[in-house]
Structure formats: structure tokens, C-alpha cells
N, C-alpha and C. Protein backbone atom coordinates (compact mmCIF):
# COMPACT_ATOMS: atom_id res chain seq x y z
N UNK A 1 86.60 98.21 88.07
CA UNK A 1 87.05 96.86 87.40
C UNK A 1 87.07 96.61 86.20
N UNK A 2 87.83 95.91 85.85
CA UNK A 2 88.10 95.85 84.02
C UNK A 2 87.36 94.87 82.84
N UNK A 3 87.65 95.38 81.96
CA UNK A 3 86.94 94.11 80.72
C UNK A 3 86.96 92.84 81.53
N UNK A 4 88.33 91.92 82.37
CA UNK A 4 88.49 90.65 83.11
C UNK A 4 87.72 90.10 84.10
N UNK A 5 87.02 91.32 84.07
CA UNK A 5 86.18 91.31 85.73
C UNK A 5 85.18 89.68 85.61
N UNK A 6 84.11 90.03 84.04
CA UNK A 6 82.84 88.86 83.95
C UNK A 6 84.09 87.48 83.50
N UNK A 7 84.96 87.53 82.75
CA UNK A 7 85.58 86.15 82.60
C UNK A 7 85.86 85.89 84.67
N UNK A 8 86.48 86.55 85.17
CA UNK A 8 86.41 86.11 86.84
C UNK A 8 85.07 85.67 87.61
N UNK A 9 83.80 86.44 86.69
CA UNK A 9 82.69 86.06 87.34
C UNK A 9 82.58 85.36 86.87
N UNK A 10 83.05 84.68 85.70
CA UNK A 10 82.42 83.22 84.96
C UNK A 10 83.09 82.13 85.98
N UNK A 11 84.36 82.01 86.00
CA UNK A 11 85.20 81.26 86.34
C UNK A 11 84.64 80.92 87.92
N UNK A 12 84.07 81.42 88.68
CA UNK A 12 83.82 81.43 90.17
C UNK A 12 82.86 80.18 90.04
N UNK A 13 82.15 80.14 88.85
CA UNK A 13 81.30 78.85 89.58
C UNK A 13 82.01 77.69 88.85
N UNK A 14 83.27 77.62 88.56
CA UNK A 14 83.62 77.09 88.14
C UNK A 14 84.11 74.73 88.87
N UNK A 15 83.68 75.66 89.75
CA UNK A 15 83.60 73.75 91.06
C UNK A 15 82.24 73.28 90.50
N UNK A 16 81.41 74.08 90.11
CA UNK A 16 80.64 72.96 89.39
C UNK A 16 80.62 72.18 88.00
N UNK A 17 81.91 73.15 87.01
CA UNK A 17 81.63 72.81 85.94
C UNK A 17 82.59 71.63 86.20
N UNK A 18 82.38 70.83 84.38
CA UNK A 18 83.20 69.86 84.30
C UNK A 18 85.17 69.99 84.37
N UNK A 19 85.98 68.46 84.18
CA UNK A 19 87.16 68.97 83.85
C UNK A 19 87.76 68.83 82.86
N UNK A 20 86.58 68.74 81.90
CA UNK A 20 86.82 69.36 79.86
C UNK A 20 87.39 71.15 79.85
N UNK A 21 86.11 71.15 81.24
CA UNK A 21 85.37 73.16 80.89
C UNK A 21 86.75 73.38 81.54
N UNK A 22 87.78 73.08 82.64
CA UNK A 22 88.60 73.54 82.89
C UNK A 22 90.05 72.90 81.73
N UNK A 23 89.99 72.12 81.21
CA UNK A 23 91.22 71.58 80.30
C UNK A 23 91.45 72.78 79.32
N UNK A 24 90.24 73.51 79.40
CA UNK A 24 90.19 74.76 78.15
C UNK A 24 90.58 75.59 78.36
N UNK A 25 90.18 75.82 79.41
CA UNK A 25 90.64 77.31 80.35
C UNK A 25 91.87 77.34 80.43
N UNK A 26 92.65 76.60 80.80
CA UNK A 26 94.41 76.21 80.56
C UNK A 26 94.79 76.51 79.63
N UNK A 27 93.95 75.75 78.66
CA UNK A 27 95.10 75.43 76.97
C UNK A 27 95.33 76.55 77.56
N UNK A 28 94.17 77.31 76.80
CA UNK A 28 93.65 78.93 76.25
C UNK A 28 94.53 79.97 76.73
N UNK A 29 94.41 79.41 78.33
CA UNK A 29 95.86 80.80 79.72
C UNK A 29 97.18 79.92 78.38
N UNK A 30 97.59 78.98 79.11
CA UNK A 30 99.01 78.93 78.80
C UNK A 30 99.62 79.54 77.91
N UNK A 31 98.47 78.57 76.80
CA UNK A 31 98.62 79.35 74.69
C UNK A 31 99.36 80.24 74.58
N UNK A 32 98.12 81.61 75.14
CA UNK A 32 98.46 83.01 75.60
C UNK A 32 99.25 83.63 75.46
N UNK A 33 99.66 82.32 77.10
CA UNK A 33 101.13 83.35 77.24
C UNK A 33 102.40 83.18 76.78
N UNK A 34 102.03 81.72 76.01
CA UNK A 34 103.29 81.16 74.76
C UNK A 34 103.28 82.54 73.94
N UNK A 35 102.11 82.84 73.29
CA UNK A 35 102.11 83.83 71.92
C UNK A 35 102.24 85.20 72.96
N UNK A 36 101.96 85.90 73.31
CA UNK A 36 101.73 86.94 73.79
C UNK A 36 103.37 87.09 74.54
N UNK A 37 104.01 85.95 75.06
CA UNK A 37 106.06 85.85 74.92
C UNK A 37 106.82 85.98 74.45
N UNK A 38 106.23 85.85 73.17
CA UNK A 38 107.30 85.50 72.03
C UNK A 38 107.17 86.64 71.45
N UNK A 39 105.82 87.30 71.56
CA UNK A 39 105.70 88.61 70.63
C UNK A 39 106.16 89.88 71.63
N UNK A 40 106.78 89.37 72.61
CA UNK A 40 107.39 90.33 74.11
C UNK A 40 109.05 90.26 73.43
N UNK A 41 109.04 88.96 73.01
CA UNK A 41 110.78 88.94 72.90
C UNK A 41 111.14 90.00 71.73
N UNK A 42 109.82 89.35 71.12
CA UNK A 42 110.21 90.30 69.36
C UNK A 42 110.14 92.15 69.31
N UNK A 43 109.18 92.25 70.66
CA UNK A 43 109.13 94.28 70.57
C UNK A 43 109.51 94.65 71.43
N UNK A 44 109.58 93.88 72.37
CA UNK A 44 111.12 94.94 74.27
C UNK A 44 112.15 95.17 74.13
N UNK A 45 111.60 96.08 74.75
CA UNK A 45 112.95 97.78 74.45
C UNK A 45 114.13 97.01 75.30
N UNK A 46 112.92 97.14 77.00
CA UNK A 46 114.53 96.49 77.51
C UNK A 46 114.72 94.99 78.09
N UNK A 47 115.37 94.81 78.33
CA UNK A 47 116.74 93.58 78.30
C UNK A 47 115.90 92.42 79.35
N UNK A 48 115.09 93.18 80.86
CA UNK A 48 114.70 92.81 81.39
C UNK A 48 113.57 92.46 80.93
N UNK A 49 112.30 92.46 80.78
CA UNK A 49 110.72 92.48 79.98
C UNK A 49 111.79 91.66 78.93
N UNK A 50 113.11 91.70 78.55
CA UNK A 50 112.53 90.67 77.19
C UNK A 50 112.99 88.62 77.50
N UNK A 51 113.70 89.55 78.84
CA UNK A 51 114.27 87.66 79.96
C UNK A 51 113.17 87.35 80.60
N UNK A 52 112.49 88.13 81.17
CA UNK A 52 111.15 87.51 81.78
C UNK A 52 110.60 86.61 80.85
N UNK A 53 110.30 87.58 79.07
CA UNK A 53 109.69 87.39 78.42
C UNK A 53 109.33 85.49 77.57
N UNK A 54 111.33 85.13 77.46
CA UNK A 54 110.86 84.59 77.55
C UNK A 54 111.08 83.42 78.33
N UNK A 55 110.43 83.68 79.79
CA UNK A 55 110.99 82.89 80.77
C UNK A 55 109.19 82.05 80.55
N UNK A 56 108.18 82.97 80.52
CA UNK A 56 107.08 82.92 80.21
C UNK A 56 106.75 82.05 79.79
N UNK A 57 106.95 81.64 78.34
CA UNK A 57 107.03 80.85 77.20
C UNK A 57 107.37 80.00 77.60
N UNK A 58 108.84 79.84 78.05
CA UNK A 58 109.25 78.56 78.31
C UNK A 58 108.53 77.60 79.50
N UNK A 59 108.31 78.55 80.53
CA UNK A 59 107.43 78.03 81.91
C UNK A 59 105.64 77.99 81.38
N UNK A 60 105.29 78.89 80.23
CA UNK A 60 103.99 78.05 79.62
C UNK A 60 103.82 76.80 79.25
N UNK A 61 105.29 76.59 77.99
CA UNK A 61 104.99 75.78 77.49
C UNK A 61 104.98 74.52 77.83
N UNK A 62 106.04 74.78 79.08
CA UNK A 62 106.10 72.91 80.16
C UNK A 62 105.06 72.64 80.48
N UNK A 63 104.00 73.98 81.43
CA UNK A 63 102.42 74.25 81.84
C UNK A 63 101.75 72.83 80.48
N UNK A 64 102.44 72.91 79.88
CA UNK A 64 100.82 72.88 78.26
C UNK A 64 100.96 71.28 78.31
N UNK A 65 102.43 71.28 78.16
CA UNK A 65 103.82 69.06 78.93
C UNK A 65 102.30 68.70 79.11
N UNK A 66 102.66 69.38 80.46
CA UNK A 66 102.40 68.77 81.75
C UNK A 66 100.77 68.77 82.09
N UNK A 67 100.17 69.52 80.91
CA UNK A 67 98.29 69.20 80.95
C UNK A 67 98.12 68.62 80.22
N UNK A 68 98.82 68.62 79.26
CA UNK A 68 98.38 66.64 78.03
C UNK A 68 98.61 65.48 79.16
N UNK A 69 99.70 65.84 80.22
CA UNK A 69 99.68 64.50 80.66
C UNK A 69 98.52 63.83 81.11
N UNK A 70 98.88 64.85 82.18
CA UNK A 70 96.65 64.63 83.01
C UNK A 70 96.04 64.81 81.95
N UNK A 71 95.35 65.12 81.16
CA UNK A 71 93.82 65.14 80.30
C UNK A 71 94.40 63.43 80.23
N UNK A 72 95.10 63.11 78.99
CA UNK A 72 95.18 62.59 78.14
C UNK A 72 94.88 60.86 79.74
N UNK A 73 96.15 60.77 80.66
CA UNK A 73 95.78 60.09 82.09
C UNK A 73 94.41 60.15 82.16
N UNK A 74 93.61 61.40 82.38
CA UNK A 74 92.54 61.09 82.95
C UNK A 74 91.63 61.13 81.85
N UNK A 75 91.86 61.00 80.04
CA UNK A 75 90.68 60.53 79.90
C UNK A 75 89.59 62.27 79.47
N UNK A 76 89.34 63.02 79.01
CA UNK A 76 89.57 63.82 79.89
C UNK A 76 89.56 64.65 77.63
N UNK A 77 89.47 65.48 77.43
CA UNK A 77 88.29 66.26 75.85
C UNK A 77 87.56 67.71 76.37
N UNK A 78 89.64 67.82 76.28
CA UNK A 78 89.27 70.14 76.43
C UNK A 78 87.62 70.70 75.91
N UNK A 79 86.61 71.07 76.54
CA UNK A 79 85.38 71.58 75.94
C UNK A 79 85.18 72.30 76.14
N UNK A 80 84.63 73.34 75.39
CA UNK A 80 84.58 74.85 75.27
C UNK A 80 82.66 75.33 75.89
N UNK A 81 82.89 76.16 76.48
CA UNK A 81 82.20 77.06 77.36
C UNK A 81 82.44 78.56 77.15
N UNK A 82 81.04 79.33 77.93
CA UNK A 82 80.60 80.87 78.19
C UNK A 82 82.80 81.09 78.37
N UNK A 83 83.04 81.01 80.10
CA UNK A 83 84.63 81.25 80.51
C UNK A 83 85.52 81.29 79.68
N UNK A 84 85.51 80.58 78.86
CA UNK A 84 86.75 79.33 77.29
C UNK A 84 86.44 80.73 76.53
N UNK A 85 85.19 80.97 76.27
CA UNK A 85 85.63 81.99 74.68
C UNK A 85 85.57 83.22 75.35
N UNK A 86 85.30 83.70 77.11
CA UNK A 86 85.96 85.09 77.57
C UNK A 86 86.76 84.69 77.62
N UNK A 87 87.44 84.21 77.66
CA UNK A 87 89.12 84.41 78.14
C UNK A 87 89.71 84.76 76.63
N UNK A 88 89.41 83.57 75.46
CA UNK A 88 89.84 83.24 74.87
C UNK A 88 89.67 85.42 73.60
N UNK A 89 88.22 85.94 73.61
CA UNK A 89 88.81 86.91 73.12
C UNK A 89 89.32 87.94 74.25
N UNK A 90 89.74 87.47 75.44
CA UNK A 90 90.42 88.55 76.59
C UNK A 90 91.45 88.68 76.02
N UNK A 91 92.56 87.30 75.46
CA UNK A 91 93.27 87.26 75.48
C UNK A 91 93.32 87.90 73.78
N UNK A 92 93.14 87.67 73.01
CA UNK A 92 92.79 88.31 71.47
C UNK A 92 92.89 90.05 71.62
N UNK A 93 92.52 90.55 72.75
CA UNK A 93 91.88 92.07 72.71
C UNK A 93 93.26 92.43 72.94
N UNK A 94 93.88 91.96 74.68
CA UNK A 94 95.57 92.21 75.08
C UNK A 94 96.91 91.22 73.32
N UNK A 95 96.38 90.79 72.74
CA UNK A 95 96.76 90.60 71.61
C UNK A 95 96.80 91.71 71.28
N UNK A 96 95.93 91.42 70.20
CA UNK A 96 95.99 93.00 69.81
C UNK A 96 96.21 94.57 69.95
N UNK A 97 96.03 94.69 70.63
CA UNK A 97 96.40 95.84 71.79
C UNK A 97 97.91 96.00 71.66
N UNK A 98 98.63 94.81 71.87
CA UNK A 98 100.12 95.31 72.17
C UNK A 98 100.54 94.96 70.98
N UNK A 99 99.80 94.26 69.60
CA UNK A 99 100.41 94.25 68.56
C UNK A 99 100.66 95.69 68.11
N UNK A 100 99.86 96.30 68.09
CA UNK A 100 99.45 97.80 67.74
C UNK A 100 100.21 98.80 69.04
N UNK A 101 100.56 98.55 69.54
CA UNK A 101 101.21 99.50 71.11
C UNK A 101 102.52 100.33 69.45
N UNK A 102 103.04 100.99 69.79
CA UNK A 102 104.40 101.29 69.50
C UNK A 102 105.61 101.10 70.82
N UNK A 103 106.52 101.16 70.05
CA UNK A 103 107.80 100.66 70.72
C UNK A 103 107.86 101.76 71.59
N UNK A 104 107.62 102.66 72.27
CA UNK A 104 107.80 103.10 73.65
C UNK A 104 106.91 102.63 74.46
N UNK A 105 105.96 102.20 74.58
CA UNK A 105 104.90 101.58 75.33
C UNK A 105 104.66 100.16 75.58
N UNK A 106 105.53 99.53 74.57
CA UNK A 106 104.89 98.27 74.39
C UNK A 106 105.32 97.79 75.82
N UNK A 107 106.34 98.26 76.52
CA UNK A 107 107.02 97.21 77.20
C UNK A 107 106.56 97.39 78.90
N UNK A 108 105.54 98.70 78.68
CA UNK A 108 104.61 99.52 79.94
C UNK A 108 103.52 97.85 79.61
N UNK A 109 102.73 98.60 78.95
CA UNK A 109 101.50 97.70 78.66
C UNK A 109 101.85 96.07 78.12
N UNK A 110 102.69 95.45 78.42
CA UNK A 110 102.93 93.92 77.67
C UNK A 110 103.55 94.01 79.77
N UNK A 111 103.38 94.53 80.59
CA UNK A 111 103.97 94.52 81.79
C UNK A 111 103.49 94.23 83.03
N UNK A 112 101.57 95.59 81.85
CA UNK A 112 100.50 95.74 83.32
C UNK A 112 99.75 94.19 82.67
N UNK A 113 99.90 94.08 81.56
CA UNK A 113 98.98 92.89 81.27
C UNK A 113 99.49 91.24 81.67
N UNK A 114 101.01 91.01 82.26
CA UNK A 114 100.98 90.27 82.62
C UNK A 114 101.16 90.17 84.02
N UNK A 115 101.04 91.99 84.82
CA UNK A 115 100.29 91.94 86.12
C UNK A 115 99.10 91.11 86.32
N UNK A 116 97.96 92.31 86.39
CA UNK A 116 96.71 91.87 85.77
C UNK A 116 96.79 90.57 85.37
N UNK A 117 96.71 89.50 84.32
CA UNK A 117 97.06 88.18 84.01
C UNK A 117 97.18 87.11 85.34
N UNK A 118 98.11 87.44 85.97
CA UNK A 118 98.50 86.54 87.01
C UNK A 118 97.97 86.66 88.16
N UNK A 119 97.23 88.83 88.66
CA UNK A 119 96.54 87.99 89.46
C UNK A 119 95.63 86.98 89.59
N UNK A 120 95.04 87.62 88.57
CA UNK A 120 93.73 87.34 88.19
C UNK A 120 93.54 85.71 88.71
N UNK A 121 94.29 85.16 88.19
CA UNK A 121 95.21 83.14 87.57
C UNK A 121 94.70 83.31 89.14
N UNK A 122 95.99 83.91 90.18
CA UNK A 122 95.97 83.58 91.14
C UNK A 122 94.51 83.60 92.38
N UNK A 123 94.18 84.38 91.70
CA UNK A 123 92.40 84.44 92.91
C UNK A 123 91.72 84.00 92.33
N UNK A 124 91.79 83.28 91.34
CA UNK A 124 90.82 82.41 90.67
C UNK A 124 91.11 80.83 91.34
N UNK A 125 92.75 80.85 90.84
CA UNK A 125 93.59 78.94 91.72
C UNK A 125 92.84 79.56 93.17
N UNK A 126 92.95 80.63 93.98
CA UNK A 126 92.89 80.19 95.68
C UNK A 126 91.43 80.37 96.71
N UNK A 127 90.71 80.87 95.60
CA UNK A 127 89.39 80.96 95.82
C UNK A 127 88.01 80.40 94.98
N UNK A 128 88.60 79.69 94.01
CA UNK A 128 87.60 78.93 93.07
C UNK A 128 88.21 77.41 92.76
N UNK A 129 89.59 77.00 92.66
CA UNK A 129 90.23 75.95 91.60
C UNK A 129 90.68 75.40 92.56
N UNK A 130 91.07 75.72 92.70
CA UNK A 130 92.00 74.86 94.43
C UNK A 130 90.64 73.94 95.25
N UNK A 131 89.89 75.66 95.96
CA UNK A 131 88.74 74.15 97.08
C UNK A 131 88.02 73.50 95.69
N UNK A 132 88.21 73.62 94.43
CA UNK A 132 86.74 72.72 93.47
C UNK A 132 87.32 71.76 93.49
N UNK A 133 88.55 71.04 93.40
CA UNK A 133 89.33 70.12 92.50
C UNK A 133 88.95 68.97 93.02
N UNK A 134 88.55 68.27 92.34
CA UNK A 134 88.08 66.47 92.50
C UNK A 134 88.80 65.12 93.33
N UNK A 135 89.91 65.78 92.66
CA UNK A 135 91.49 64.63 92.58
C UNK A 135 92.35 64.99 93.17
N UNK A 136 92.87 64.24 93.98
CA UNK A 136 94.43 64.77 94.96
C UNK A 136 95.00 65.46 93.39
N UNK A 137 95.42 65.16 92.74
CA UNK A 137 95.95 64.39 91.34
C UNK A 137 96.31 66.36 91.00
N UNK A 138 94.91 66.10 91.04
CA UNK A 138 94.52 67.86 90.05
C UNK A 138 94.81 68.90 91.27
N UNK A 139 94.72 68.17 92.14
CA UNK A 139 94.32 69.69 93.53
C UNK A 139 95.87 69.35 93.46
N UNK A 140 97.35 69.02 93.39
CA UNK A 140 98.93 69.45 93.31
C UNK A 140 99.20 69.98 92.54
N UNK A 141 98.62 69.71 90.62
CA UNK A 141 99.09 70.30 89.80
C UNK A 141 98.69 71.17 89.84
N UNK A 142 97.42 71.98 90.38
CA UNK A 142 96.41 73.58 89.98
C UNK A 142 97.50 73.94 91.94
N UNK A 143 97.72 73.33 92.73
CA UNK A 143 99.14 73.75 93.32
C UNK A 143 100.13 74.56 93.14
N UNK A 144 100.61 73.47 92.19
CA UNK A 144 102.02 73.40 92.16
C UNK A 144 101.82 74.65 90.45
N UNK A 145 101.20 75.00 90.23
CA UNK A 145 101.35 75.45 89.28
C UNK A 145 100.55 77.16 89.95
N UNK A 146 99.67 77.70 91.15
CA UNK A 146 99.81 78.57 92.25
C UNK A 146 100.77 78.47 92.30
N UNK A 147 102.06 77.78 92.37
CA UNK A 147 103.22 78.69 93.12
C UNK A 147 104.53 79.18 91.74
N UNK A 148 103.91 78.60 90.73
CA UNK A 148 104.65 79.39 89.00
C UNK A 148 104.06 80.39 88.98
N UNK A 149 102.85 80.84 89.72
CA UNK A 149 101.79 82.18 89.12
C UNK A 149 102.38 83.25 90.00
N UNK A 150 102.60 83.02 91.43
CA UNK A 150 102.33 83.48 92.29
C UNK A 150 103.82 84.14 91.94
N UNK A 151 105.39 82.85 91.62
CA UNK A 151 106.09 83.73 91.53
C UNK A 151 106.10 84.87 90.28
N UNK A 152 105.59 84.28 89.17
CA UNK A 152 105.96 85.14 88.09
C UNK A 152 104.84 86.28 88.33
N UNK A 153 104.39 86.54 89.19
CA UNK A 153 103.59 87.64 89.04
C UNK A 153 104.35 88.53 90.10
N UNK A 154 104.83 88.51 91.23
CA UNK A 154 105.86 88.94 91.50
C UNK A 154 106.79 88.86 90.66
N UNK A 155 107.44 88.57 90.41
CA UNK A 155 108.72 88.82 88.81
C UNK A 155 108.34 90.12 87.65
N UNK A 156 106.70 90.41 87.22
CA UNK A 156 105.99 90.88 86.61
C UNK A 156 106.28 92.17 87.51
N UNK A 157 105.77 92.17 88.29
CA UNK A 157 105.56 93.53 89.49
C UNK A 157 106.86 94.33 89.57
N UNK A 158 108.27 93.69 89.50
CA UNK A 158 109.39 94.03 89.34
C UNK A 158 110.21 94.05 88.41
N UNK A 159 109.58 94.30 87.36
CA UNK A 159 110.57 94.77 85.87
C UNK A 159 109.92 96.34 85.83
N UNK A 160 110.44 96.68 85.13
CA UNK A 160 110.74 97.79 85.08
C UNK A 160 109.80 98.06 84.25
N UNK A 161 108.65 99.78 83.96
CA UNK A 161 108.42 99.43 82.70
C UNK A 161 107.68 100.73 81.93
N UNK A 162 109.25 101.52 82.11
CA UNK A 162 109.59 102.84 81.51
C UNK A 162 110.66 102.42 80.15
């Protein structure tokens, strides 16, 4: 496994965690996707990769707005957790490696990070988050999110890496 395995392991204990942890993790993931997408819009050479990056920015900004509504409605304050800290570190490492990459390797590195990240998110949603949702509204939001993640994964896998 890769460096994200620890994050996945931590996230599998989510059913016992509070909504505030979930809110923080979701916030970190969506913000990271927006930042990576904005970088890819500037650095990617391939038009399809740039278009995908634009979609990631748009969709994850939308997810942040939707989440903000739920957080407000349920009066949840996003809280730090070991999982959130680990995700933040992984996200920063990915961003640094992409920022440091040369033009020739950027597209392939960005696409790999998108495939890996969306696959991890899908696994997490299926094995832990959706089954442990505490309210029908949270379960529905997670299922909607899952549909988007699966679509993003399929699109990322189809992107050119040369």
C-alpha cells in the first residue's frame, strides 16, 4: 500500500466518531480538491486534464456549499481528529509534489493523485461512512456524494497520462 493506507485505516473507525470529525474530514477533502484543481488548471498541458481540473474545482466548491448548509442545519462544529490531521498532511504532500513537478510529468502525477484519492474516498464511503450514517439526511448526502465520487473516478481513469 501507499502512504494513504494509514488514513484509510483511521477512517474505518469512523462509525464511532462524531459528526464534527466527519465535517472536518469532508471539509479538508473538498478544499484540497479545489486547490489541486486550481493548480492543474494552471499547470496541466493536456486540454482534457485541464477540463477535468475545472470540473473538480466546480464540483468540490459546490460540495463545500452543500456541506456548509448541513453543518449549519445540524449545528455541527468541524473538529480536528487524527484522521483529519493525517488527511491534511497527505494533501499537503500531494500538493507539494505536484507544485514541484516539471511540466512533462505534471499531468500523469495529477491524474494518478485523482484516481488514488477518489478510489480511497469511494472505499471509505462504501465500507464505513454510508453504513454508519446517523440520520437519513446525512446518509442521503453521503449517497449523493458517492455518486459524484464514482463519476469523478471513472473520468479520472479515462484521462490521458502522457
